[in-house]
Structures are given as structure tokens and as C-alpha cells.
């Protein structure tokens, strides 16, 4: 049950998309020492400079940042078990580490434990909404959605489709997969804050018949999302060219099967060409850029500027377990470094926008999440600006607002999260986190 609350702090959100390189962008809305009012309905009731009346319970966070919760647009719940796994690039990493871990999600109790752990990990990292791959198992989807519903989170996900080029214990078939999807869509899509995404893992693990089935599901229900991977790794791209010789490119496979559209979220997109980017733009499909994963797996360096210039929305994904952290600040810091390798610099504003309002708009959820606009769900995170004396010193000598926020972002992680609210309800408070230890979980 939400209770009205007035929170005071340094409010930061965006009114539009900042240019990638403008440190003084007018799209930044910074309101230091302001009051954010959360109504009894769990939505933002307003923002004001003056203290509200006595009817409002208060929580004051002087000097702390208050942001909309981050939106992770590409992450795998089951892959908490392969975080930081040594030694492989994408295709071997899938075989050696990821598929064995995902097989364990066939067990409903395990799926429930992992889903709860995963969502609590997101909340502790300041992420309140996510687009998630569970696994091929129907129980993994029920577990994920059930855990998200308990926490009131905005969550998009769906059963992973994979009917070839995977171990027996992870393969489905077209008819059973379709039945599972239809049942899951019927029970979950549009229930509270849950939405369903048709989820072919990537082109190599689905037959043409399965991709056609996925396309038919999309055509039958226009409100569904679609999520998959594309053009992440050069060996993968070559493999797709062999498997689908009739397609112009890897991305074109998805077009041929009716999987591109305004609710399609494609992870990575490192090895796309200009025609691919134009195709994405023409369909209104978005790219989930996953810099930490791209660095860790050695996949390559994403061209954010070219993708944006083509008119494609770029959002951010941690891609755990290819990425090593559920923390969006750590992911954004890696995004900055990936662009720096191409001698480009991306501002804190462009990075933060991509993980908040930009992601919300790409998902057609800008009315609900991603900003501090009145009427939005109060998915709100309070952040310390420093987690050590050294960081506090750095903040104290910041030259201007961008310098301070950029340094915070580059150094930031879970330690900086003070409180996470979902629809106004506090779901994480630093120091009050569950007593779970590694031993409890194993
Ligand atoms: N491509 C197909 N499956 C996966 C996955 O689980 N992680 C990543 N990073 N890429 C993939
Ligand atoms: Zn992924």
C-alpha cells in the first residue's frame, strides 16, 4: 500500500533527448533541493521548490541525487550464475557456461529463487524496470513475472525460443513453444505492469519454422514486444550468413520473418551496416547497447553515433551475465569508454537519458516511467554522490554540474544507492537489505 510522501533532494531528469556531446544541453532538468511529491496512488503528484504542507510525510536527502529508476533493456535473469565466467567469446561462452546454467531453470523452485535474487539485485542497483530474457522453460517465465508482480515492477519478458543448435535439455519445438507462448501471453501480457515479449534467442538457435511462428505471434497481437540479439560477434555473423543465405544480412533475417517493428528491442548491433541501420529506423526498432558485455566477451565496439544519426533509438542493457554487473552506472561508464575508443565523447546527460527517458520512450512507456513528470509511476532512486572520502573530495572540487554528475556516474555503483521505490513503495533501503547470504542461496 502506497502512502503519500514528499522527498527532498537534487532532482535530475530529462525533458528531451540531449545531443551526445553537449555538456550544457537544455534537455537536462536539474532541480536542486526540490520536493518530489508522491501521491497515495504511487504516482508523481508534482515537484515544487517550497516545502509541502503538514499533510505530507517527509523524507529529506540534502545533497543527494534523486533520479527516475533506471531501465535495463537487455538482461538475462538466469545468467546471474555465470557472472564473470573466464575465458571465452560469445559462442563458446554460450556452450560452456550459459547453457548449463540456464538448464537449471527447468526446476520451478530454482527458478523462483533465482528470479527473486535477480530482481532484488536490480532494485539494489537502482534499476526499477527491465526487459528480460528468462530461459526456454515456461516455469522460468512464470517465476520471473510472479516475482516482478510481487515487487510491483515494470517488467517485459518472454519464453526464450530455441529449437536448434542448442543442447537437448534446452531445445523446444515449434508446436510446444507456440502453445507455451499463447498461454503465457494470455495469462501475463497487460497484467499489472507486466508485458510479454516474443523472444527468439538469436537467429542461429531457431529454425525458419520457429521464426515464422514468432512472426505470426507478433502479427496477431500488436501490443506485444519482441526481443532478440543481433550482430554481436563476427563468428556469429558468419554463422548466420551460412544458415540464412537468402537474407541480405543478419538483421534482414528478422525482417523476413516479420519480427521488426516499433516494439522490437535488438541487443548489441555492433556489426550492422548503413542499410541495416536504415532498416531499423524504418521499422522503429531500437538497439539495446550492452557495452560491459561487449568488452567482457570481446565482441566489438558499438557505433552509437552512426546508429543515432540513422534515427535509431539506443537504450542500455547490462546483459548480465555477458556483462559483469547489474549496475547501470557501471554499464554507462563502460559505454563512455567504448565511445572514447573511437575518439568520441558522450556526456553524462546522453548516458543517463539512454537509461531513463530514452529507454522509456523506445518502449512506448514514456507516460509511465523514465522521468519525474507528474502522473508517472513513482519509480524513484535516491543516490549518494560519493561512497568514499576520495569520491567526496572529487565531488567537492567539481567545476560545474556536468563535471559533478559525470564523475559520479563514472565512479558510481550499487554502493551509492540509498533507497529504491517502485510505484512509491520502498523496495530497497541500503543497510536494510535481506539477510540472505551466499550460503542461504546455494
Ligand atoms: N546471443 C545469444 N544468446 C546470447 C546470450 O545469452 N548472451 C549474449 N550476450 N548474446 C547472446
Ligand atoms: Zn543477451
PDB file of C-alpha atoms in Angstrom, residues 110 190 196 211-212 237 252 273 300 308 310 356-357 364 385 436:
ATOM      1  CA  UNK A 110      15.276 -22.898  -8.526  1.00  0.00           C
ATOM      2  CA  UNK A 190      -1.007  -6.492 -19.702  1.00  0.00           C
ATOM      3  CA  UNK A 196       5.119 -10.026 -22.925  1.00  0.00           C
ATOM      4  CA  UNK A 211      10.924 -17.718 -36.583  1.00  0.00           C
ATOM      5  CA  UNK A 212       7.788 -17.778 -38.741  1.00  0.00           C
ATOM      6  CA  UNK A 237      27.524 -13.055 -38.048  1.00  0.00           C
ATOM      7  CA  UNK A 252      17.396  -8.972 -42.554  1.00  0.00           C
ATOM      8  CA  UNK A 273      25.968  -1.669 -41.820  1.00  0.00           C
ATOM      9  CA  UNK A 300      33.482  -5.320 -30.502  1.00  0.00           C
ATOM     10  CA  UNK A 308      21.688   7.551 -33.624  1.00  0.00           C
ATOM     11  CA  UNK A 310      20.373   6.881 -38.703  1.00  0.00           C
ATOM     12  CA  UNK A 356      15.856   6.563 -18.318  1.00  0.00           C
ATOM     13  CA  UNK A 357      13.591   8.631 -20.557  1.00  0.00           C
ATOM     14  CA  UNK A 364       6.454   3.372 -25.683  1.00  0.00           C
ATOM     15  CA  UNK A 385      27.112  11.361  -4.732  1.00  0.00           C
ATOM     16  CA  UNK A 436      20.452 -13.715   2.555  1.00  0.00           C
TER      17      UNK A 436
END
